[in-house]
Each structure stands twice: as C-alpha cells, then as structure tokens.
Coordinates of N, CA and C and ligand atoms in Angstrom, one line a residue:
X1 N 4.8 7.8 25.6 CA 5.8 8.8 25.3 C 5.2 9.6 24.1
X2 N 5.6 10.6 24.2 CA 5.1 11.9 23.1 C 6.1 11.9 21.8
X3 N 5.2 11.5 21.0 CA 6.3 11.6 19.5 C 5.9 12.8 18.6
X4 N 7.2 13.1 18.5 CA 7.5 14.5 18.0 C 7.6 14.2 16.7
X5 N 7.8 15.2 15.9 CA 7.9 15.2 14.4 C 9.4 14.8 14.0
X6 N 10.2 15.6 15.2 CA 11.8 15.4 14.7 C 13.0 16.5 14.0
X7 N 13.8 16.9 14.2 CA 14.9 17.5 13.9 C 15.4 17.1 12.0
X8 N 14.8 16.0 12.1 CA 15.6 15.5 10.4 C 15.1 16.4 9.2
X9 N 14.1 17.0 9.5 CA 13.2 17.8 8.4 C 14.1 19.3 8.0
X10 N 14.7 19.4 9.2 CA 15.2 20.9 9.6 C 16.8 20.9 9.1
X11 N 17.5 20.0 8.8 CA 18.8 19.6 8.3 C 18.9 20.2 6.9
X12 N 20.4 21.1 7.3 CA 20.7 21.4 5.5 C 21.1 20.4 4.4
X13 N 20.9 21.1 3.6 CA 21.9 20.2 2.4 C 23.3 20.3 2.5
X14 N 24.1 21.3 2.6 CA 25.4 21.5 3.2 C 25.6 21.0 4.6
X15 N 26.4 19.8 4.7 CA 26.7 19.5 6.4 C 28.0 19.8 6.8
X16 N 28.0 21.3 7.1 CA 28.9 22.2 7.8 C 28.8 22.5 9.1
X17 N 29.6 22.6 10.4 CA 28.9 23.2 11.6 C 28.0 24.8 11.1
X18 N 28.4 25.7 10.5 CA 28.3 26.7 10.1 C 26.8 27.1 9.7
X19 N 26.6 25.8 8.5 CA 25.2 25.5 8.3 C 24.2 24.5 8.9
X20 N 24.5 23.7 9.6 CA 24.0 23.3 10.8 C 23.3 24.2 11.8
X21 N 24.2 25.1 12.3 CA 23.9 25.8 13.3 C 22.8 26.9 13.1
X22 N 23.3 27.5 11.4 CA 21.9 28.3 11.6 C 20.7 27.8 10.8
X23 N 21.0 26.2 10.9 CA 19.5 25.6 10.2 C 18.7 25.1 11.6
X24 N 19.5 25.1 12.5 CA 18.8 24.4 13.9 C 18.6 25.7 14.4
X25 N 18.7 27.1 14.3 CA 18.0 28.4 14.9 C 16.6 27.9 14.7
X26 N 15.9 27.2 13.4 CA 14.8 27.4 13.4 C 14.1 26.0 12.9
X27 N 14.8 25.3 14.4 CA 14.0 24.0 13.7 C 12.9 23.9 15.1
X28 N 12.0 23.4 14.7 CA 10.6 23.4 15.3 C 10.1 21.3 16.0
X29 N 11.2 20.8 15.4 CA 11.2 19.2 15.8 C 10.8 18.9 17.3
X30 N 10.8 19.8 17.9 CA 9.9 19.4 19.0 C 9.0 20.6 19.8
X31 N 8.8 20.2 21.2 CA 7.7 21.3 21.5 C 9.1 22.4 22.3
X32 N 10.0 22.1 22.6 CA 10.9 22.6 23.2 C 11.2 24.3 22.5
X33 N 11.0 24.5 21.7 CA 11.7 25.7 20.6 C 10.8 26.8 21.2
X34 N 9.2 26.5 22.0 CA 8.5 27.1 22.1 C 8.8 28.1 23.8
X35 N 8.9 27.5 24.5 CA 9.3 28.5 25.7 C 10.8 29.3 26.1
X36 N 11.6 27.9 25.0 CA 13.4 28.4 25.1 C 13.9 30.1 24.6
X37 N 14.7 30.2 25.1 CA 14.8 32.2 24.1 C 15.5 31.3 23.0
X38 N 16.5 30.7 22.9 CA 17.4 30.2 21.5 C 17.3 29.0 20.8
X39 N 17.9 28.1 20.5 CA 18.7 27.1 20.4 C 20.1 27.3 20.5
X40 N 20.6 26.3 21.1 CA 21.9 26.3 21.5 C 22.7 25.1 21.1
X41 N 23.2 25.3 20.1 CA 24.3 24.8 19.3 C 25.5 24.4 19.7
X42 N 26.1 23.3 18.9 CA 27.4 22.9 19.8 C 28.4 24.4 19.4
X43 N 29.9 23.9 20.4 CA 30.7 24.9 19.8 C 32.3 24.7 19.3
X44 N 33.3 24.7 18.9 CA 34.6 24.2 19.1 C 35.0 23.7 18.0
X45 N 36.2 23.5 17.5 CA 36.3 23.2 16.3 C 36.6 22.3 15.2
X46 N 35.7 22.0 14.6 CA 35.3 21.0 13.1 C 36.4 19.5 13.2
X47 N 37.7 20.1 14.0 CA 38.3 19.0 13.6 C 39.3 18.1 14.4
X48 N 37.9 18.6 15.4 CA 38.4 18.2 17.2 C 38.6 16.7 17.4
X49 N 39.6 16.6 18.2 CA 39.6 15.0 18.4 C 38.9 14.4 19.1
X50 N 38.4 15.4 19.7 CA 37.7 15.0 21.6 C 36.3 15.5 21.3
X51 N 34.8 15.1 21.4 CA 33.9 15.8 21.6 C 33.2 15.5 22.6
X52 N 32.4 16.4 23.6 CA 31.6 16.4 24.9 C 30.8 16.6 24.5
X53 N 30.1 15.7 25.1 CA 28.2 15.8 24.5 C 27.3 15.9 26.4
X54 N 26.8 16.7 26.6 CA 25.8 16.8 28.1 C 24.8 16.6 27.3
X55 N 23.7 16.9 28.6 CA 22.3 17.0 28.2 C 21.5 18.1 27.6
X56 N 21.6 18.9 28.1 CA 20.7 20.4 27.2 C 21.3 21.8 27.5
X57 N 21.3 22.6 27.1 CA 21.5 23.9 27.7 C 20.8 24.1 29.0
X58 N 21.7 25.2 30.1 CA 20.5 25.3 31.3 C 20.5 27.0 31.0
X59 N 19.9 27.5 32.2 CA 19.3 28.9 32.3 C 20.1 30.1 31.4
X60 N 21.7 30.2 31.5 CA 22.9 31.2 31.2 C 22.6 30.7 29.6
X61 N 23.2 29.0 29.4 CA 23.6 28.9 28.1 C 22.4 29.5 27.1
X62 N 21.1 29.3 27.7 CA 19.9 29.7 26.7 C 19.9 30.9 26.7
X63 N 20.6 31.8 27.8 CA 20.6 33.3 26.9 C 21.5 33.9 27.0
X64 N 22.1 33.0 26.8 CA 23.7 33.7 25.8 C 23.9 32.8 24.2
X65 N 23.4 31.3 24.4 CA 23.1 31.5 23.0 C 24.6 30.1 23.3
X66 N 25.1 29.7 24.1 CA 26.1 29.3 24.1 C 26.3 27.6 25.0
X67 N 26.9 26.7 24.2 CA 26.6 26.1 25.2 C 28.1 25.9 26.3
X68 N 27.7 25.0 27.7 CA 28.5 25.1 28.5 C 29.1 26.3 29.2
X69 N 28.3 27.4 28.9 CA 29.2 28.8 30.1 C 28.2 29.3 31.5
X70 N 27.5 28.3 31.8 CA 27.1 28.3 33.2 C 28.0 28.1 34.0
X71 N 27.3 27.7 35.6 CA 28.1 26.9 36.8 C 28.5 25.3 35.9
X72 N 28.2 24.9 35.7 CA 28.1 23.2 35.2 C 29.5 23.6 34.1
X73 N 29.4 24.3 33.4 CA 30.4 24.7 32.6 C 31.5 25.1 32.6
X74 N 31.1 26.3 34.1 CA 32.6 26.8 34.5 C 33.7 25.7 35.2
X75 N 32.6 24.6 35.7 CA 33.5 23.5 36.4 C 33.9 22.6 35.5
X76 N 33.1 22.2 33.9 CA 33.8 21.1 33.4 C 35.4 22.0 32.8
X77 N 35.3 23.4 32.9 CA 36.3 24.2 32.5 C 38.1 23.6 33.4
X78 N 37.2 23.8 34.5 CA 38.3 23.7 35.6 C 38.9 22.1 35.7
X79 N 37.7 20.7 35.0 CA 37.8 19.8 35.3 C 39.1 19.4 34.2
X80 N 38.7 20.1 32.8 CA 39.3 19.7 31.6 C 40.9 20.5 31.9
X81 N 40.8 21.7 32.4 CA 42.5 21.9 32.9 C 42.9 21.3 34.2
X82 N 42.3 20.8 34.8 CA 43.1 19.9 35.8 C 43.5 18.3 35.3
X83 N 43.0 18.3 33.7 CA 42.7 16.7 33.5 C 43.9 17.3 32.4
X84 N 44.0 18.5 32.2 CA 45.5 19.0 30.9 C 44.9 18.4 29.4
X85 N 43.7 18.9 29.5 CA 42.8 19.2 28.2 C 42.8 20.3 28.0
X86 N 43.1 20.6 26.6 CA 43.0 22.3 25.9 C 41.4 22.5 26.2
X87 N 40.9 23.2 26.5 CA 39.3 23.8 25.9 C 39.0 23.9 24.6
X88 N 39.9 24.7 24.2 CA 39.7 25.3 23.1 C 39.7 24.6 22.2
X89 N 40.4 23.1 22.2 CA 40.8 22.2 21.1 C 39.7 21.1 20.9
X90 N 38.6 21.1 22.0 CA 37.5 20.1 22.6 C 36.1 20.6 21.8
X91 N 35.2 19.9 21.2 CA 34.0 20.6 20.3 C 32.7 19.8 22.0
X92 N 32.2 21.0 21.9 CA 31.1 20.8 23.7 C 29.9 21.1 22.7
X93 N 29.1 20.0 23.2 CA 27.6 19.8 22.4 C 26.7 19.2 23.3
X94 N 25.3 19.3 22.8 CA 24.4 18.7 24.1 C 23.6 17.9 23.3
X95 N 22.8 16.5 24.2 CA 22.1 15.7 23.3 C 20.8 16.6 22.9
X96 N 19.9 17.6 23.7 CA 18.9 18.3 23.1 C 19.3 20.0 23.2
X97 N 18.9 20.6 21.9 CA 19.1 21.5 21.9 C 18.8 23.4 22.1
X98 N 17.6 22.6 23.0 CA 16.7 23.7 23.6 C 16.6 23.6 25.3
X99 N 16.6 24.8 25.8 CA 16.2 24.0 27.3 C 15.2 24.0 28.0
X100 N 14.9 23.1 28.4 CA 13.5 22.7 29.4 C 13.8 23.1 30.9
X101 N 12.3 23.8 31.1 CA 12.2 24.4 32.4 C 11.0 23.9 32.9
X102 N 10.8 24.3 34.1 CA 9.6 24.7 34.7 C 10.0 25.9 35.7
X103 N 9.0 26.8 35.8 CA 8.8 28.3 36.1 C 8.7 28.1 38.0
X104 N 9.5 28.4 38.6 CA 9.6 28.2 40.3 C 7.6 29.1 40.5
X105 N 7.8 28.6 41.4 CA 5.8 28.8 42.0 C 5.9 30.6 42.0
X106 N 4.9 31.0 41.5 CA 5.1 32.7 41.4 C 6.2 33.8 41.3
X107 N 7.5 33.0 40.3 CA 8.6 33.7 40.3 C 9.2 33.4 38.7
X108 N 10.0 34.0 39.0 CA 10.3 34.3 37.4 C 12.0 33.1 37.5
X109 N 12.0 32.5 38.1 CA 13.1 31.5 38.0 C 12.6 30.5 37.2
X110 N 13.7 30.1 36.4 CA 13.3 29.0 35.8 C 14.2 27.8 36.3
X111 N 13.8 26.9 36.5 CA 14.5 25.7 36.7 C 14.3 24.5 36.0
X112 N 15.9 23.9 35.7 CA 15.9 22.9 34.7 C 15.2 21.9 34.8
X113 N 14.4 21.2 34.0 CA 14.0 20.0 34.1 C 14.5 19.2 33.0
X114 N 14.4 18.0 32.9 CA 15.2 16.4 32.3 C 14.4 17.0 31.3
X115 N 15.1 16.3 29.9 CA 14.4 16.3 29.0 C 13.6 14.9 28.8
X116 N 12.9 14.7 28.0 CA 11.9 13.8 27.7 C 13.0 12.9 26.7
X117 N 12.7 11.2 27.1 CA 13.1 10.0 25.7 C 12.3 11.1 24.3
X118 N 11.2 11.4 24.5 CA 10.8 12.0 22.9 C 11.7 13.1 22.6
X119 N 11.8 14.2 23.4 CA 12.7 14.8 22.9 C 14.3 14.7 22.6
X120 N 14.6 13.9 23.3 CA 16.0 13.8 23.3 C 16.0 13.4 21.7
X121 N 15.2 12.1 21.5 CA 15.3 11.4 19.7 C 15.0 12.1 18.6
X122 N 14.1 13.1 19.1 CA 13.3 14.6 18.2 C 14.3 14.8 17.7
X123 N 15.7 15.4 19.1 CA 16.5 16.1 18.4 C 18.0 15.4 18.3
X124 N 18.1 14.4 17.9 CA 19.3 13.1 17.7 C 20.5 13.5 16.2
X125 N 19.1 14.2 15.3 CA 19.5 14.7 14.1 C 20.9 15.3 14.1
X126 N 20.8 16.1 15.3 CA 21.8 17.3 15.2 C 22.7 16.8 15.9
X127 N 22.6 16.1 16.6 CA 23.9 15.8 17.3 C 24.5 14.4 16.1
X128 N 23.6 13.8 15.5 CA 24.4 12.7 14.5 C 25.6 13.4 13.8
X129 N 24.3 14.7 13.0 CA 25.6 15.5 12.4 C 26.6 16.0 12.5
X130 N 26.5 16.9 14.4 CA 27.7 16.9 14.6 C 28.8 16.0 14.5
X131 N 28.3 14.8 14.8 CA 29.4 13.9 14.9 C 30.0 13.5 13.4
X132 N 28.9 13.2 12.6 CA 29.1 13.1 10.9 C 30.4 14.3 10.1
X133 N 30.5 15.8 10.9 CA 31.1 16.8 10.5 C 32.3 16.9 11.4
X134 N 32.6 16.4 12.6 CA 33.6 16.4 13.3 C 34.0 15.2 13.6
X135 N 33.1 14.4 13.0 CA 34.4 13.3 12.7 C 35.2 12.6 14.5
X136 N 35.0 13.0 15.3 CA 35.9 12.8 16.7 C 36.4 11.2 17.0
X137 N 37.8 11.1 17.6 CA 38.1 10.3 17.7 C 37.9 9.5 18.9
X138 N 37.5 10.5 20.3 CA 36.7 9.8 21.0 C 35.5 10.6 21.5
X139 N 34.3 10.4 22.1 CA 33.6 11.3 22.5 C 33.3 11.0 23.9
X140 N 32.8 12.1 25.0 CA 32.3 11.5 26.7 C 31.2 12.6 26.4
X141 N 30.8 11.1 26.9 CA 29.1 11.5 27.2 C 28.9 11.9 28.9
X142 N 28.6 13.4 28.5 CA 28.8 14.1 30.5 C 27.1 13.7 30.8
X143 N 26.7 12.6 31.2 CA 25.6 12.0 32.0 C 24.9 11.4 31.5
X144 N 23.6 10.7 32.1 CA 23.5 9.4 31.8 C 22.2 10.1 30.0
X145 N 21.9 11.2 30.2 CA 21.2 11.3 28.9 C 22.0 11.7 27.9
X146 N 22.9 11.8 28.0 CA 23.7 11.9 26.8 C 24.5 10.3 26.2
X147 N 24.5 9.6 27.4 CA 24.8 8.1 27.0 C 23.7 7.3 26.7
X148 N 22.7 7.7 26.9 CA 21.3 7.1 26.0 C 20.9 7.8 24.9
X149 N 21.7 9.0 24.8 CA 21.5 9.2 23.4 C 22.1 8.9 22.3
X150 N 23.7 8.6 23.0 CA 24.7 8.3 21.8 C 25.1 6.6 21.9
X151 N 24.8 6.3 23.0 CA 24.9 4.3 23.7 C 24.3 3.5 23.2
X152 N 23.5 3.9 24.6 CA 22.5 2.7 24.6 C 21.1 3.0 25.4
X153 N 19.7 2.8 24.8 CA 18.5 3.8 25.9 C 18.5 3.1 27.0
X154 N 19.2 1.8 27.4 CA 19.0 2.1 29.0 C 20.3 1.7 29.9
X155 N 21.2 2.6 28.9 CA 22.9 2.9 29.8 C 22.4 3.8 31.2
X156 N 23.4 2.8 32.0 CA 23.5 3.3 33.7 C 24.8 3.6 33.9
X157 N 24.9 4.9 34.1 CA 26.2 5.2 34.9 C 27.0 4.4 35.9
X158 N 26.2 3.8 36.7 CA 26.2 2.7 37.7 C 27.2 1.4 36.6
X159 N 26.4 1.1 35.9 CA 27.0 -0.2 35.3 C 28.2 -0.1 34.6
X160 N 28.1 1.1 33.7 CA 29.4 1.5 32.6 C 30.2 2.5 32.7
X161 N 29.9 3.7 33.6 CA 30.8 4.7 33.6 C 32.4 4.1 33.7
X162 N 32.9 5.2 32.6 CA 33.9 4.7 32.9 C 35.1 3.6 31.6
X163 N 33.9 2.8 31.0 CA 34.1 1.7 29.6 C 34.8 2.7 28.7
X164 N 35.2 1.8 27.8 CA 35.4 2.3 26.3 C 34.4 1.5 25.8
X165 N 33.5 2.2 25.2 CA 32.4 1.9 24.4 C 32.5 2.4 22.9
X166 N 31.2 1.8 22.4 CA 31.2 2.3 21.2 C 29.7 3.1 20.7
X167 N 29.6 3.8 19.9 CA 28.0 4.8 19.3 C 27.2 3.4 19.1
X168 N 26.1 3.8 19.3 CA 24.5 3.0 18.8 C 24.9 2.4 17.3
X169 N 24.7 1.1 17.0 CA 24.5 1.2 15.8 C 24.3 2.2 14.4
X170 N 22.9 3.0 14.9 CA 22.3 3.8 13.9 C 23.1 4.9 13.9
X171 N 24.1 5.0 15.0 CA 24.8 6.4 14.5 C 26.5 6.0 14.0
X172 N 26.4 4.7 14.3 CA 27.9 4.0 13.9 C 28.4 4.9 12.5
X173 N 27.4 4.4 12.0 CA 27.9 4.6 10.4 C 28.7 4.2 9.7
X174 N 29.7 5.2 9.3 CA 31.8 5.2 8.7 C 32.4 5.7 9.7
X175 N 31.6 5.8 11.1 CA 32.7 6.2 12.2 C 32.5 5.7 13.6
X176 N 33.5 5.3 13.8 CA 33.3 4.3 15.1 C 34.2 5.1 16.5
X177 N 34.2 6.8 16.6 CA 34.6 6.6 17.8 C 34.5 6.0 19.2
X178 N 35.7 6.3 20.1 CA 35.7 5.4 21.2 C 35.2 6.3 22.0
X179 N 33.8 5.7 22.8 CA 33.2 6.2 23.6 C 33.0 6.1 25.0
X180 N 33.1 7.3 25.6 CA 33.2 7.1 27.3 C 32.3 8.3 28.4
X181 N 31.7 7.5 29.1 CA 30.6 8.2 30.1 C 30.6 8.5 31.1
X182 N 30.9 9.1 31.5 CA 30.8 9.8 33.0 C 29.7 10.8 33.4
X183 N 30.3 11.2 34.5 CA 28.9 12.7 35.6 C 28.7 13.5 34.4
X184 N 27.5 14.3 34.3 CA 27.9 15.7 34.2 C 28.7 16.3 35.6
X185 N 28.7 17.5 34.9 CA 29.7 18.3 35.8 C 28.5 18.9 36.7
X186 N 27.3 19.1 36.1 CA 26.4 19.5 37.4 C 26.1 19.0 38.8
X187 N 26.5 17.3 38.3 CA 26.4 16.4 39.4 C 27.3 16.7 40.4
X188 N 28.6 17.7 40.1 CA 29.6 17.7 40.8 C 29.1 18.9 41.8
X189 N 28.2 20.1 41.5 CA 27.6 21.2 42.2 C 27.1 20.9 43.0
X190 N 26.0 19.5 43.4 CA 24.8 19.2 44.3 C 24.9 19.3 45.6
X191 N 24.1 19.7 46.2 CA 24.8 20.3 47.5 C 24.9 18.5 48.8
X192 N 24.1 17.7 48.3 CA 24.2 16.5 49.1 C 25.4 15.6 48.6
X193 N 26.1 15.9 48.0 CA 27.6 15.1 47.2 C 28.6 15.5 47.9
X194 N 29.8 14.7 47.6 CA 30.6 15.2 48.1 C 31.9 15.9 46.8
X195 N 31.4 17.1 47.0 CA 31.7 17.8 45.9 C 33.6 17.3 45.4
X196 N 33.9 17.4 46.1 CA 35.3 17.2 45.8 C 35.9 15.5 45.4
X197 N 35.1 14.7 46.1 CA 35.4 13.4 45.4 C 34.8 13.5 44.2
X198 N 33.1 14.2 43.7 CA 32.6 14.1 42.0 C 33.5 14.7 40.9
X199 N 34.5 16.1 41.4 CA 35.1 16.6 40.5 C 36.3 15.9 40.7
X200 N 36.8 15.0 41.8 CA 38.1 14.3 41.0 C 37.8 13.2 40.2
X201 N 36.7 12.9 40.8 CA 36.1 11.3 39.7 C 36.1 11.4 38.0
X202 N 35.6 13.2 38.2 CA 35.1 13.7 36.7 C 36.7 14.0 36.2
X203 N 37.5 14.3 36.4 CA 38.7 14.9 36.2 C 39.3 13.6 35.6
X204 N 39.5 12.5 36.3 CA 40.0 11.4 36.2 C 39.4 10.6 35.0
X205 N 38.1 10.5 34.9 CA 37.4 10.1 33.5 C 38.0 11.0 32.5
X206 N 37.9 12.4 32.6 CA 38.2 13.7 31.3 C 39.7 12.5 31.2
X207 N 40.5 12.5 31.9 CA 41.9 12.0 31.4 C 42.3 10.5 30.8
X208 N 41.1 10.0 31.1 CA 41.1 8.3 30.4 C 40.8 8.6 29.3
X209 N 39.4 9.6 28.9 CA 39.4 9.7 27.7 C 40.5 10.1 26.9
X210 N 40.8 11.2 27.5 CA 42.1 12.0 26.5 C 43.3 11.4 25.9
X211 N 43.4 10.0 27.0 CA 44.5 9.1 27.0 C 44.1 8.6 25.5
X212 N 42.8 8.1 25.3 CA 42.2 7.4 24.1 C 42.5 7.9 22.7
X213 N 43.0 9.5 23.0 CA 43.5 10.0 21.5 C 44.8 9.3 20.7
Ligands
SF4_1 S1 15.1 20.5 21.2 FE1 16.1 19.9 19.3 S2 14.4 18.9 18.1 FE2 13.5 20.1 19.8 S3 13.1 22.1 18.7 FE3 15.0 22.2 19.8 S4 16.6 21.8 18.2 FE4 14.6 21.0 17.5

C-alpha cells in the first residue's frame, strides 16, 4: 500500500466547519488533489444530530464543489424523505475528499473508481474533525468504505449492516456516537440489483438510525 503524507498537516488551528473547509481547499495529503477539479467538503449543519458519511465525491459533486447532488444523492434525497428525515437538518460528508477516476478509453468520461486503504487514512483527518465539530449523536456510514473508515478496516456489510456500533477507538475520543452501516445509495442505481428492494432496505436502515436520536 502507498503511504501518503496525510491530511493532519493541512488542519487549522480553529476547528470550525467554516475553517476546515477552506483549509481542505488546499490540502495536498494525498495524490488525489491532483487530477480532482475541487475538494469536496462536507455540508449541513454544525449541530446536526444525524451525520452521513459515503465514500468520495463522484463526477457532479467534484464540479459543483458539493457533496451528495448527483444520481447517488438525488436518491439518498428521496431515501431520507421516505425514511421522514429532514435533509436539511442531516450534515452529508465523505470518508475521502477528492474524487478518483479513471478516464473511459479515448473519451472524456470519467468514471469512478474505489479509493485506495492509503487514501482513505491520508484523508481520515477531516472527517475526525468533522465529527470533533459536529459532535453527532449517531452517524451511517453509506458503504462498506466509509465503515472501514469510521469501524473497523475489515467491516463487511454482509456481517454488520445494520448494528449499532460504535467509532474506531482512535476516533472515539469524548465522543461515542452510535453508529450504523448500510448501502450507499449508489448500490441502489446498479442496473443488476433489484433496485426497489436496495432502496427500501436503504430507507429502512435511514429510519433505525433516526430512531437512535
Ligand atoms: S483526498 Fe483527502 S487527503 Fe487526499 S488530497 Fe484530498 S483532501 Fe487531502
């Protein structure tokens, strides 16, 4: 595995989302920063109960600068009002915060690829802090790289989706919210799924958590 320098270098002295966000415009912790147009920062607010953590920005969120307003987004949209979750009251964050592609064969598409174990821990920094500045009382981790970033490195959707769990030691700290893992909402798009059982499954997890408040 490729070890990166890391996101901790790039952290303000003020731990505000405010100042967070435009200290991660220009953090360099991994190789990621280099082909992305942005960084893409969490969004929602400071004193959310509920925080959603996915895996990375995909194609839209990286150029708009936003995360969660793709397809993957529009549906955890629809998942969180069928589940009678506010949006607006939920802080949406990703375990890495640049996005990885690879370029389709002589075209200008880009398509997502997984991020790397190195990068995801490169950039762990910023999502600790989120969590250090929002404080949340429970968090869902939407897929299995966001549950190895905030769990455990070798949580399976298979074995735990679904638990009330708890953060990694190293990010426990003074805060122990209750933690819960399910799909992303991408998984709910796939064209070999059966789309309508993944978004009620996702729907139904969004509401255990919420129950947890
Ligand atoms: S992915 Fe994370 S660690 Fe890597 S450059 Fe972007 S913000 Fe920094």
């Amino acid at each position: 595995m490729v070890t990166y320098r890391g996101a901790q270098n790039y952290l303000p002295d003020t731990l505000d989302l405010l100042s967070l966000e435009t200290a991660a415009r220009g953090c360099r912790g991994c190789d990621l920063f280099k082909a992305a147009e942005q960084t893409v920062f969490g969004a929602g607010p400071a004193d959310a109960g509920l925080m959603l953590v996915g895996e990375q920005p995909g194609n839209e969120e990286d150029l708009e600068g936003e995360p969660f307003v793709g397809p993957a987004g529009r549906l955890l949209d629809k998942a969180l009002a069928a589940a009678g979750v506010e949006r607006d009251a939920v802080y949406v964050t990703n375990a890495v915060k640049h996005f990885r592609f690879d370029r389709a064969a002589g075209g200008k598409r880009r398509i997502h690829k997984k991020p790397s174990g190195g990068q995801v821990t490169a950039c762990r920094p910023w999502l600790a802090a989120e969590l250090d500045v929002v404080r949340p009382d429970v968090v869902v981790c939407l897929g299995v790289t966001a549950a190895r970033a905030l769990i455990e490195k070798n949580f399976t959707l298979t074995a735990h989706r679904g638990e009330v769990l708890h953060l990694d030691e190293e990010l426990r700290g003074t805060l122990d919210p209750r933690v819960v893992a399910t799909i992303h909402p991408s998984a709910a798009l796939r064209a070999h799924v059966d789309r309508t059982a993944a978004f009620e499954s996702l729907v139904r997890d969004l509401q255990r958590a919420a129950g947890l408040l």
